[in-house]
Amino acid sequence: MRIASFNINGIRARLETVTGWLERQAPDVAVLQEIKITDEAFPREPFEDLGYNVEVHGQKSFNGVAILSKSPLEDVSRGLAGDETDEQARWIEALVGGARPVRICGLYLPNGNPAPGPKFDYKLAWMERLKARAERLLELEEAAVMIGDWNVIPQPEDAEHPENWVEDALYRPESRAAFRRILHLGFTDAFRARHRGKGHYTFWDYQRAAHERNDGIRIDHALLTPQAADRLNECWIEAEMRAGPKPSDHVPLWVELED
DNA sequence: ATGTCGCGACTATCGCGA
């Protein structure tokens, strides 16, 4: 099973980029973030025409996540537990069935800037709720993947210029510690299980010619339960997408699990 | 110091979020 995560930065602006990508690459599962549209307005047909089942958790203008799957999706749930007042659409979960099922958790973690401040507090609180959900996922003892835009730079080697990020919510010690607390519950960072060292990025800002200068960061991650990690074949970043037509500021992150 | 996008709003520039 090939699973791809892609922060598309708006489905309206990215529809052709995304459908063209799906036609070329044909992932079994595509997990999308920042769709920036309501469930009702999401253009389901172009994806259904490509053979995908579509599950959306959207909202107007901002955030929004979706799961596309060639196989039927079961047990779909929307929203991250732990705060009934939270109206931001950042979490969707579904089971991809079959002989060896995989639970897919698609997430768009809050950016948290400016830090300190209420947005940073929301980020850290959201990560506490995520940790609680992660603990439950481990108890299920299933193959499960928490994949998406984590908005966390885990280590200095995950930025071309880490010194430029020290005050940023994506790199502050509190964010990195919260990420580690989740990872160290017993998850595997799929990319780091297969690749070492500096120079592997999933995001380049539109501003300041960041891509031309390769001023990137690695903030899109796939965390695997032990049952999923046992099936990990490969994990890679499709960096070429950033130089293609009408790019998102993120590129796809791929995980291949043994069927 | 600034540089870019996407979206939505008192439709055409601006505020917000990233």
XYZ file of C-alpha atoms (C1' of nucleotides) in Angstrom:
277
model
C 0.000 0.000 0.000
C 1.379 3.365 -1.066
C 0.170 6.288 1.072
C 0.924 9.891 0.176
C 0.404 13.003 2.286
C 0.147 16.401 0.603
C -0.565 19.859 2.045
C -2.114 21.342 -1.077
C -2.713 24.934 0.153
C -6.240 25.272 -1.216
C -8.170 22.794 -3.359
C -9.640 25.497 -5.612
C -6.219 26.821 -6.549
C -4.606 23.362 -6.700
C -7.241 21.159 -8.360
C -5.315 20.571 -11.589
C -2.016 20.157 -9.766
C -3.538 17.521 -7.489
C -5.557 15.591 -10.085
C -2.577 15.538 -12.467
C -0.395 14.243 -9.643
C -2.922 11.507 -8.771
C -3.114 10.437 -12.418
C 0.670 10.163 -12.681
C 1.441 8.621 -9.302
C -1.782 6.812 -8.407
C -1.254 6.435 -4.655
C -3.558 3.897 -2.995
C -4.311 6.520 -0.351
C -3.855 10.294 -0.529
C -4.135 12.336 2.661
C -4.697 16.040 1.973
C -4.288 19.063 4.238
C -5.282 22.736 3.915
C -8.113 22.062 1.500
C -9.588 25.439 2.621
C -13.167 24.577 1.646
C -16.371 23.284 3.194
C -17.463 19.650 2.856
C -20.368 20.761 0.636
C -18.167 22.723 -1.786
C -15.369 20.148 -2.048
C -15.038 18.995 -5.687
C -15.599 15.283 -5.179
C -16.229 14.340 -8.814
C -12.720 14.848 -10.234
C -11.383 12.468 -7.590
C -14.198 9.945 -7.884
C -13.616 9.939 -11.649
C -10.027 8.868 -10.912
C -11.311 5.945 -8.856
C -11.019 7.407 -5.362
C -13.400 7.164 -2.438
C -13.528 10.611 -0.821
C -13.892 11.518 2.862
C -13.674 15.201 3.769
C -13.475 17.227 6.974
C -13.479 20.798 5.784
C -14.303 24.330 6.842
C -14.657 27.667 5.100
C -11.429 29.452 4.081
C -8.931 27.756 6.374
C -7.536 24.357 7.368
C -9.490 21.267 6.272
C -8.320 17.697 5.686
C -9.396 14.822 3.439
C -8.630 11.181 2.728
C -8.832 9.735 -0.778
C -8.613 5.974 -1.156
C -8.866 3.514 -4.012
C -10.275 0.948 -1.542
C -13.371 1.682 0.513
C -12.889 3.635 3.741
C -14.494 2.328 6.918
C -14.888 3.639 10.451
C -14.472 7.294 9.415
C -14.273 9.921 12.154
C -13.749 13.659 11.961
C -12.152 16.005 14.464
C -9.638 15.379 17.234
C -11.165 14.337 20.554
C -10.609 16.294 23.734
C -12.161 19.725 23.088
C -15.789 19.954 22.011
C -15.413 23.721 21.448
C -12.632 23.341 18.849
C -14.083 24.289 15.443
C -10.889 23.963 13.388
C -10.920 21.060 10.893
C -7.532 19.419 11.387
C -8.062 15.684 11.903
C -9.695 12.876 9.944
C -9.353 9.187 10.561
C -10.429 6.123 8.587
C -9.683 2.440 8.227
C -8.525 1.161 4.854
C -9.867 -2.373 4.879
C -8.693 -5.526 3.147
C -6.615 -8.521 4.138
C -4.184 -6.348 6.113
C -6.035 -3.174 7.152
C -4.301 0.136 7.889
C -5.745 2.933 10.001
C -5.050 6.293 8.399
C -4.992 9.400 10.593
C -4.709 12.559 8.509
C -3.665 15.650 10.456
C -2.966 19.335 9.991
C -1.285 20.460 13.181
C -1.677 24.151 14.117
C 1.115 26.466 12.938
C 1.257 28.265 16.294
C 2.792 31.563 15.242
C 3.277 34.075 16.639
C 4.898 32.504 19.673
C 4.376 33.119 22.483
C 0.676 33.915 22.311
C -2.787 32.366 22.093
C -2.047 30.614 18.784
C 1.012 28.980 20.292
C -1.023 27.947 23.344
C -3.593 26.383 20.991
C -0.846 24.479 19.173
C 0.535 23.013 22.398
C -2.946 22.148 23.692
C -3.753 20.458 20.370
C -0.562 18.426 20.647
C -1.609 17.284 24.133
C -4.903 16.039 22.653
C -2.962 14.390 19.833
C -0.793 12.591 22.388
C -3.914 11.239 24.087
C -5.242 9.944 20.754
C -1.809 8.465 19.965
C -1.844 6.538 23.251
C -5.240 5.040 22.337
C -3.944 4.118 18.867
C -1.090 2.150 20.426
C -3.550 0.300 22.659
C -5.453 -0.863 19.565
C -2.316 -2.728 18.435
C -3.191 -2.077 14.783
C -1.164 -0.922 11.822
C -1.827 2.816 11.979
C -0.234 5.885 10.422
C -0.484 9.457 11.725
C 0.431 11.389 8.611
C 0.240 14.998 7.513
C 1.557 18.489 8.098
C 2.869 18.375 11.673
C 4.196 21.954 11.577
C 7.175 20.829 13.681
C 10.853 20.849 12.701
C 12.036 17.946 14.854
C 15.824 18.455 14.744
C 18.386 21.025 13.523
C 19.172 18.791 10.544
C 15.539 19.191 9.440
C 16.140 22.815 8.403
C 18.614 24.278 5.929
C 19.060 27.267 8.271
C 17.942 26.190 11.754
C 19.295 29.421 13.225
C 16.544 31.322 11.388
C 13.812 29.324 13.144
C 14.776 29.570 16.830
C 11.936 31.981 17.691
C 9.423 30.222 15.422
C 6.564 28.065 16.732
C 7.646 25.274 14.349
C 11.025 24.938 16.058
C 10.612 26.237 19.600
C 11.669 23.802 22.320
C 8.081 23.353 23.541
C 6.902 22.213 20.078
C 9.830 19.870 19.561
C 9.439 18.409 23.051
C 5.730 17.771 22.451
C 6.578 16.038 19.164
C 9.185 13.877 20.917
C 6.748 12.963 23.695
C 4.381 11.562 21.051
C 7.119 9.872 18.996
C 8.647 8.262 22.076
C 5.380 6.642 23.103
C 6.480 3.992 20.619
C 6.032 5.403 17.131
C 8.474 5.315 14.223
C 9.232 8.431 12.158
C 8.964 6.644 8.807
C 11.264 9.012 6.945
C 14.027 8.847 9.552
C 13.726 5.056 9.610
C 14.949 5.084 6.011
C 17.009 8.279 5.489
C 19.629 10.117 7.534
C 21.196 13.524 7.476
C 20.493 17.041 6.329
C 18.872 18.274 3.128
C 15.506 16.471 3.135
C 12.716 19.033 3.117
C 8.952 19.012 2.568
C 8.274 22.774 2.658
C 9.786 25.846 1.090
C 8.143 29.217 1.744
C 6.753 31.084 -1.262
C 8.555 34.143 0.058
C 12.167 35.243 -0.324
C 12.831 32.777 -3.167
C 13.133 30.069 -0.517
C 12.988 27.196 -2.989
C 15.616 28.649 -5.330
C 17.916 28.932 -2.311
C 16.843 25.480 -1.003
C 15.868 27.201 2.238
C 13.571 24.351 3.258
C 12.285 22.561 6.338
C 11.009 19.035 7.036
C 7.622 19.449 8.727
C 5.453 16.792 7.035
C 5.800 13.506 8.867
C 4.418 9.982 9.056
C 4.476 8.330 12.489
C 3.860 4.593 12.448
C 2.614 2.256 15.155
C 4.858 -0.801 15.661
C 2.461 -2.910 13.585
C 2.787 -0.456 10.692
C 6.545 0.000 11.157
C 6.959 -3.765 10.771
C 5.484 -3.366 7.279
C 7.496 -0.272 6.229
C 9.179 -0.732 2.877
C 10.194 2.811 2.003
C 9.464 6.438 2.778
C 10.379 9.309 0.489
C 9.743 12.967 -0.292
C 8.544 13.926 -3.766
C 10.589 17.146 -3.807
C 10.306 17.590 -7.595
C 6.720 18.761 -7.157
C 7.948 22.059 -5.729
C 9.509 23.000 -9.088
C 6.457 21.929 -11.104
C 3.546 24.022 -12.403
C 1.369 25.826 -9.839
C 3.113 24.238 -6.869
C 1.938 24.132 -3.281
C 4.499 25.355 -0.751
C 4.593 21.738 0.512
C 5.467 18.583 -1.448
C 4.109 15.038 -1.059
C 5.485 12.652 1.552
C 5.201 8.972 0.623
C 5.034 5.830 2.749
C 4.968 2.337 1.275
C 3.757 -0.481 3.517
C 3.878 -4.157 2.636
C 0.459 -5.409 1.581
C 14.069 45.689 5.201
C 11.445 43.216 1.846
C 10.419 39.692 -1.284
C 4.429 35.172 -1.884
C 0.380 32.907 -2.082
C -4.907 31.654 -1.203
C -9.227 33.038 0.429
C -13.124 36.012 1.384
C -15.008 40.328 1.825
C -19.395 46.102 1.104
C -16.093 43.262 -6.691
C -11.355 45.046 -6.496
C -8.090 46.141 -3.044
C -7.198 44.665 1.686
C -6.814 41.764 6.005
C -5.740 37.455 7.617
C -3.276 33.102 7.844
C 0.692 30.648 6.645
